[in-house]
PDB file of C-alpha atoms in Angstrom:
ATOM      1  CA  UNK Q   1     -37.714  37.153  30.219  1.00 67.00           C
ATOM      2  CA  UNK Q   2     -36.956  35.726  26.902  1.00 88.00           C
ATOM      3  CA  UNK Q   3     -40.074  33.865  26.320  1.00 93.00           C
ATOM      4  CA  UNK Q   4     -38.848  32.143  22.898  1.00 94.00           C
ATOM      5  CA  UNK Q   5     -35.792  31.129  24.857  1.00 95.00           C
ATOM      6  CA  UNK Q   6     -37.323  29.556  27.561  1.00 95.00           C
ATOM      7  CA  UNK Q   7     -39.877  27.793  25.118  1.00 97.00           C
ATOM      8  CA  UNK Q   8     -36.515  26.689  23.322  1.00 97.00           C
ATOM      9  CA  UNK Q   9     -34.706  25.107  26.178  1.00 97.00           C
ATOM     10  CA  UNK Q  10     -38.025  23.254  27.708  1.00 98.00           C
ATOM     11  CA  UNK Q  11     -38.366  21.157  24.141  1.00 98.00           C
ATOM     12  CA  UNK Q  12     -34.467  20.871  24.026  1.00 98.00           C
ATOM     13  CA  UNK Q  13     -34.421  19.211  27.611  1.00 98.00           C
ATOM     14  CA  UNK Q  14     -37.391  16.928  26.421  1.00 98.00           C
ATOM     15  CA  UNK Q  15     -35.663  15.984  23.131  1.00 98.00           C
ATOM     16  CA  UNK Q  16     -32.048  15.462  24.913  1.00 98.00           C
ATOM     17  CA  UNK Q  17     -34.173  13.144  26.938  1.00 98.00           C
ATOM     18  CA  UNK Q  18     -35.359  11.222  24.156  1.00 98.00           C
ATOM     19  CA  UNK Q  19     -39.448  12.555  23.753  1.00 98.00           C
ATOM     20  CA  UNK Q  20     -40.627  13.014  20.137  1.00 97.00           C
ATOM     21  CA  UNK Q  21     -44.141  13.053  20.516  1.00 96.00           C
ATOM     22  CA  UNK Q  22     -44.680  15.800  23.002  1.00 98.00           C
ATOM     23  CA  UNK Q  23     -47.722  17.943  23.361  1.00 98.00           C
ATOM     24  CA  UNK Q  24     -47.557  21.936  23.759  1.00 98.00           C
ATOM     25  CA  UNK Q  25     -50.333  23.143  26.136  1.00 98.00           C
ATOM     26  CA  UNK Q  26     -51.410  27.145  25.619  1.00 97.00           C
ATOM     27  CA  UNK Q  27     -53.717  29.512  25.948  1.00 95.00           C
ATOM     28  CA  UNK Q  28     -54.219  30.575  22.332  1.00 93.00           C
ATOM     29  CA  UNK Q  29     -50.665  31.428  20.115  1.00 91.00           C
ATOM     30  CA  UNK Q  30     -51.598  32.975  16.779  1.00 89.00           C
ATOM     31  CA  UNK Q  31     -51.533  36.453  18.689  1.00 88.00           C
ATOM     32  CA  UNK Q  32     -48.058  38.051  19.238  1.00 90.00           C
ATOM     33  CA  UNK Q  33     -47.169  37.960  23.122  1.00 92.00           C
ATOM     34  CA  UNK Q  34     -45.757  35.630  25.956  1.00 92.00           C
ATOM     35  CA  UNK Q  35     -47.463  32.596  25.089  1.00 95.00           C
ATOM     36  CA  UNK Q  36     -46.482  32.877  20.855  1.00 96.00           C
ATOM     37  CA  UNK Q  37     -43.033  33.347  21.901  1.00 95.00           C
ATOM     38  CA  UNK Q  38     -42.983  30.050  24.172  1.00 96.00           C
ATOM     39  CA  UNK Q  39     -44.379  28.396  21.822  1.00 97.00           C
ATOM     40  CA  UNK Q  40     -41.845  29.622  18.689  1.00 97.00           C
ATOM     41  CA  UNK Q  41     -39.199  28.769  20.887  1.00 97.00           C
ATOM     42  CA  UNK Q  42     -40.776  24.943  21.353  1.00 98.00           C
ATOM     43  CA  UNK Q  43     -41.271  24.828  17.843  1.00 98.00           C
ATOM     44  CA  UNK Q  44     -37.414  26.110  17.100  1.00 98.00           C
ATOM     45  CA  UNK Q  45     -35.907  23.202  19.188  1.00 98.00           C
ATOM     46  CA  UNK Q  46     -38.101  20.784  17.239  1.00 98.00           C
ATOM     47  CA  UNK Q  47     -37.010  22.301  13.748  1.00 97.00           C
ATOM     48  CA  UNK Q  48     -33.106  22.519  14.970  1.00 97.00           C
ATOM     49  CA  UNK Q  49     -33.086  18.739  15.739  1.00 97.00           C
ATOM     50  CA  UNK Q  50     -34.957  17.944  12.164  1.00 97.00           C
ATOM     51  CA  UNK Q  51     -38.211  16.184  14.497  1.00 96.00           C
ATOM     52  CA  UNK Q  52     -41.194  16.661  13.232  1.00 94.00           C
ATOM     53  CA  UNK Q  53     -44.217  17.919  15.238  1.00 94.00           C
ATOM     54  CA  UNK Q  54     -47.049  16.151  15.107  1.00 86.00           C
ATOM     55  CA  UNK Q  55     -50.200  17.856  13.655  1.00 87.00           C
ATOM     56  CA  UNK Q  56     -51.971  17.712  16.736  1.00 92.00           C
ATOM     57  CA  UNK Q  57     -49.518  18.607  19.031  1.00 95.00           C
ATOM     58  CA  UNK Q  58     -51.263  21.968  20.091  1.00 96.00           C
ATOM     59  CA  UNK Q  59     -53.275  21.966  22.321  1.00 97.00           C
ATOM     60  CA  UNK Q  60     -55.130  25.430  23.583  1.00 96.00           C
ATOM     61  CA  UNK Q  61     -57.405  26.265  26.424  1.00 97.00           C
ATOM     62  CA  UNK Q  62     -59.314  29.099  27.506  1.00 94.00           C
ATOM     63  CA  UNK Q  63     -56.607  29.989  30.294  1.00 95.00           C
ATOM     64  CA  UNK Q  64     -54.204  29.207  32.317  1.00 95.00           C
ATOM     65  CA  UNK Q  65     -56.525  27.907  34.966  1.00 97.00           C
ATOM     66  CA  UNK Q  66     -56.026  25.009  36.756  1.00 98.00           C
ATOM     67  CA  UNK Q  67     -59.146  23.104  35.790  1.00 98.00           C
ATOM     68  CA  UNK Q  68     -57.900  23.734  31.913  1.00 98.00           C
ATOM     69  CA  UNK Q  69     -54.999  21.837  32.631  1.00 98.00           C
ATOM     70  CA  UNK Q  70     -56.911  19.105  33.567  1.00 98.00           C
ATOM     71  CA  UNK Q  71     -59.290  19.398  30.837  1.00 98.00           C
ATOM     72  CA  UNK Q  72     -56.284  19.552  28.668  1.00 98.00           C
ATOM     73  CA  UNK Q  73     -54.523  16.430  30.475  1.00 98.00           C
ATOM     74  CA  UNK Q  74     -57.750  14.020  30.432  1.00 98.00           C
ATOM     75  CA  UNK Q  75     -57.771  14.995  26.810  1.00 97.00           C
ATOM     76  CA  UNK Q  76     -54.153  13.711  26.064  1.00 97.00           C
ATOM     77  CA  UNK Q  77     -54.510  10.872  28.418  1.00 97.00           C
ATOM     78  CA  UNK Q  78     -57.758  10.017  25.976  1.00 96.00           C
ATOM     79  CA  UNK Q  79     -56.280  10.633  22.943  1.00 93.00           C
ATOM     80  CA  UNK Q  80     -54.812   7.582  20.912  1.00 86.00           C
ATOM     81  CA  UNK Q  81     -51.796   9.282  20.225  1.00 86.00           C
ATOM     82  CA  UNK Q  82     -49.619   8.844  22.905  1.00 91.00           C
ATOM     83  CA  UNK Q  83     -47.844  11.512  23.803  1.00 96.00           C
ATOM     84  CA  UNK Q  84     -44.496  11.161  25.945  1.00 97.00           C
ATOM     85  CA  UNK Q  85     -44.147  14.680  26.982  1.00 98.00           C
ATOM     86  CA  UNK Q  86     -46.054  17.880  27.562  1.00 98.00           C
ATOM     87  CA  UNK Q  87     -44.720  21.360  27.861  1.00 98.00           C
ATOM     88  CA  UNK Q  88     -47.398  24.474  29.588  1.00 98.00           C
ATOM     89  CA  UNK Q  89     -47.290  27.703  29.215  1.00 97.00           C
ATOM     90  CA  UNK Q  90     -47.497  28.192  33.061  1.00 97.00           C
ATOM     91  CA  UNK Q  91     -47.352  26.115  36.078  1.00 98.00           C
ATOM     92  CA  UNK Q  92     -50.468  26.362  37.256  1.00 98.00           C
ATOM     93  CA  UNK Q  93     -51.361  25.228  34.023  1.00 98.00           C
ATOM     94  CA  UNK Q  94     -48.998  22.110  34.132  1.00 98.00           C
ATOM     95  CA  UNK Q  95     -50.969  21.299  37.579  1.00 98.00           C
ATOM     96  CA  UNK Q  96     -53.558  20.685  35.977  1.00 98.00           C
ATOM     97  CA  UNK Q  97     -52.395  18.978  33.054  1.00 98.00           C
ATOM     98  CA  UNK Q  98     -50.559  16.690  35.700  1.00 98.00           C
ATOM     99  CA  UNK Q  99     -54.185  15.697  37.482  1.00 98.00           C
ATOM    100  CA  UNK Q 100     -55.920  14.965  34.065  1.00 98.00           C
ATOM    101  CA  UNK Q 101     -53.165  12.811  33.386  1.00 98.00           C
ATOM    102  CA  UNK Q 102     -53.766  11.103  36.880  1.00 98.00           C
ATOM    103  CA  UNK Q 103     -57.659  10.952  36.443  1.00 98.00           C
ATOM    104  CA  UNK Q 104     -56.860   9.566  32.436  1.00 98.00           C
ATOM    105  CA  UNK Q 105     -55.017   6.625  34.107  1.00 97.00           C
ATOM    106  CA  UNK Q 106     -51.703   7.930  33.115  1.00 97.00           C
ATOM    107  CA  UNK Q 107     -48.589   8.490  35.420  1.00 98.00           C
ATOM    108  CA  UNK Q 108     -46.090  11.608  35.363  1.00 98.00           C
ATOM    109  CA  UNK Q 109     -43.369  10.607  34.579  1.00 98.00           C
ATOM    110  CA  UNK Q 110     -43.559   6.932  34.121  1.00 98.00           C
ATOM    111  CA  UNK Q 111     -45.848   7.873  30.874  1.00 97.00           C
ATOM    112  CA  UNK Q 112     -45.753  11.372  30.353  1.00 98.00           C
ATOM    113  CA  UNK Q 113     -43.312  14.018  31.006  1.00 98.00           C
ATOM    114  CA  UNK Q 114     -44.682  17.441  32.181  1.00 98.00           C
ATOM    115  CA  UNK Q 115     -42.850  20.679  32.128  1.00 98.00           C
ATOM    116  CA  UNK Q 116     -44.322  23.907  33.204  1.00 98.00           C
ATOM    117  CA  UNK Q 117     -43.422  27.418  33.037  1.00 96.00           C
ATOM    118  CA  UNK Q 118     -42.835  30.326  35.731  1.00 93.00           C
ATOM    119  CA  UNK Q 119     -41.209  28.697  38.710  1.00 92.00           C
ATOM    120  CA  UNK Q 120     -43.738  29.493  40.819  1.00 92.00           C
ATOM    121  CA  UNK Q 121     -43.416  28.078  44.625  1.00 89.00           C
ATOM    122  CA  UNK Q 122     -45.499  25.766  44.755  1.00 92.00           C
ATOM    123  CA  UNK Q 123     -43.662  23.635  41.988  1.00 93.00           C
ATOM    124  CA  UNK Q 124     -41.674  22.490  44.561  1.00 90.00           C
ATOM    125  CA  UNK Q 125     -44.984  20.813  46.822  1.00 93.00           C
ATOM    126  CA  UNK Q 126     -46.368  18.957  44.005  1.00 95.00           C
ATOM    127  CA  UNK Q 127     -45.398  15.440  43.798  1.00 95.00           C
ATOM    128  CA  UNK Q 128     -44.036  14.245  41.474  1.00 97.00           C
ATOM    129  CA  UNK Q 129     -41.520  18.034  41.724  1.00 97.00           C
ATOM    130  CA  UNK Q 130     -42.716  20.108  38.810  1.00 98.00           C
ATOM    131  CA  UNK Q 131     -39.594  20.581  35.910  1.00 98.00           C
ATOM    132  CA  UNK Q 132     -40.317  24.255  35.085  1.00 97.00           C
ATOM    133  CA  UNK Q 133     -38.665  27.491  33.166  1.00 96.00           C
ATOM    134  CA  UNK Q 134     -38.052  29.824  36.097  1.00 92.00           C
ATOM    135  CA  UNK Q 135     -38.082  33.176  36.484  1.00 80.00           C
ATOM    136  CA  UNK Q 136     -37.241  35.454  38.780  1.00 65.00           C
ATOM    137  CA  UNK Q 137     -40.844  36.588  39.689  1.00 67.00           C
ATOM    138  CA  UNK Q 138     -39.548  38.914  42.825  1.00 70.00           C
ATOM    139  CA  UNK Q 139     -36.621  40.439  40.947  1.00 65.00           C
ATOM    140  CA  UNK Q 140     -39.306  41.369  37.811  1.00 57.00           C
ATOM    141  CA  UNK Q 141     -41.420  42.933  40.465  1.00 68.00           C
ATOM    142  CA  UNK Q 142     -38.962  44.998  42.081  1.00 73.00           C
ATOM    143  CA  UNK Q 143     -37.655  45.990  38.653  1.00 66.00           C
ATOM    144  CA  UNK Q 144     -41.311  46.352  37.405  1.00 70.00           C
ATOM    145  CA  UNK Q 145     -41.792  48.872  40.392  1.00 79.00           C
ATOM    146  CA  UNK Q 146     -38.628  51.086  39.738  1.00 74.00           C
ATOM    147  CA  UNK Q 147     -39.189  51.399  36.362  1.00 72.00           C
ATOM    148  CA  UNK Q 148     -42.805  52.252  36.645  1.00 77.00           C
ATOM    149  CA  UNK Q 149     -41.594  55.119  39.242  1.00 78.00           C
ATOM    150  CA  UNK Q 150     -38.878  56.346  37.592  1.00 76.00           C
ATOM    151  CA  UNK Q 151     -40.705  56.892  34.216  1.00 75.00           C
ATOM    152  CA  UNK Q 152     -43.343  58.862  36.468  1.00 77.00           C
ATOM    153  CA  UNK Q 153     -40.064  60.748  37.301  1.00 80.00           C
ATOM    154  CA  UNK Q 154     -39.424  61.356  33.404  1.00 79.00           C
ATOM    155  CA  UNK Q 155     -36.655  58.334  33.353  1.00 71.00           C
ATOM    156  CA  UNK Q 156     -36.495  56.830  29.327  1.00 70.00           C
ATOM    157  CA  UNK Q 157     -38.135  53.928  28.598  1.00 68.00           C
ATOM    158  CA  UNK Q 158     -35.968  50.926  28.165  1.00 64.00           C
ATOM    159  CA  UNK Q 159     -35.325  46.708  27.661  1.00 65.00           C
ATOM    160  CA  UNK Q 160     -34.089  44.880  30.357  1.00 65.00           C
ATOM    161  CA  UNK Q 161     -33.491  40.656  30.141  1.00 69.00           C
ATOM    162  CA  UNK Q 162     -34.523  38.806  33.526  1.00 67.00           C
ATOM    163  CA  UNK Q 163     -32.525  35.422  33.743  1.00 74.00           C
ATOM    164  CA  UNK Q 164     -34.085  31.954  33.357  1.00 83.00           C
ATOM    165  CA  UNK Q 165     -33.369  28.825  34.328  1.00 91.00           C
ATOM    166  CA  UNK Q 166     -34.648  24.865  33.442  1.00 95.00           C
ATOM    167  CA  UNK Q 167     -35.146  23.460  36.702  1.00 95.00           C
ATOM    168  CA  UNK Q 168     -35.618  20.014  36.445  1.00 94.00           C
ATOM    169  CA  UNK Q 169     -37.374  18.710  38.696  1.00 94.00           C
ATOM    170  CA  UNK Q 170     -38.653  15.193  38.750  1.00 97.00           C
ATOM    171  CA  UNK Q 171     -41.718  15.649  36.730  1.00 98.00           C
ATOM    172  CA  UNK Q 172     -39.454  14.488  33.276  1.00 98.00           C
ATOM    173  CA  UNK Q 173     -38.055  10.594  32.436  1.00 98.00           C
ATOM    174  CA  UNK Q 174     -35.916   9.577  29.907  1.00 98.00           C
ATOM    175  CA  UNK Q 175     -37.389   7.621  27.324  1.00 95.00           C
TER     176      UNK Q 175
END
């Protein structure tokens, strides 16, 4: 998956809905990898547009845990700035963020926006419906598995794009 792409297109969805002040919850992103390239991508839509992040807008945990994300949401639901909008690196993650929210005393969406990545399943049993990136998580592991056994077979490495897709769920308002 293009991670930076994905990033990209959750903060453009968030910003064509009118958000400016829009939190970015992550496991740590100053090391190269999945989560630095989400959050590039969130940072690119933000510099396209000419909106200006706030300095606090990161905001990293120790995982992608559940009980991070609500950590992470009681903290933002706390916090006098007043975020519209928050974009996880995973679902599970946004989950979380969702039931800190909740516990803070703030609703999703009718206060905050909440976006998640991965498309996992059970963004679709969550209420409000989770707006995530998805990806194809059974397509990369069937591809994961041929190419694993056909470079035991002496096959040549390669770089393969999975699709994405911004499902939107009902987890974002416009502003």
């Amino acid at each position: 998956i293009e991670d930076r792409k994905g990033g990209y297109l959750a903060a453009k969805h968030l910003l064509d809905k009118g958000h400016r002040r829009v939190a970015f919850v992550s496991t740590p992103t100053e090391f190269p990898g999945v989560m630095q390239e989400r959050y590039r991508g969130f940072c690119d839509a933000f510099l396209e547009r000419g909106v200006a992040l706030r300095p606090d807008h990161l905001i990293t945990t120790g995982n992608i845990f559940y009980e991070q994300g609500v950590k992470a949401g009681k903290r933002i639901a706390a916090s006098g700035q007043r975020y519209t909008a928050v974009v996880t690196v995973a679902d599970v993650l946004a989950f979380g963020v969702m039931e800190g929210l909740r516990l803070g005393g703030r609703r999703v969406p009718e206060d905050v926006s909440v976006i998640g990545f991965d498309g996992i399943a059970f963004t679709n049993y969550v209420n409000p419906r989770l707006a995530t990136v998805r990806q194809d998580i059974q397509y990369m592991a069937r591809r994961g598995v041929e190419v694993l056994l056909g470079s035991m077979e002496g096959g040549a490495p390669f770089h393969e794009t999975v699709p994405f897709r911004l499902e939107t769920g009902e987890s974002v308002a416009q502003v």
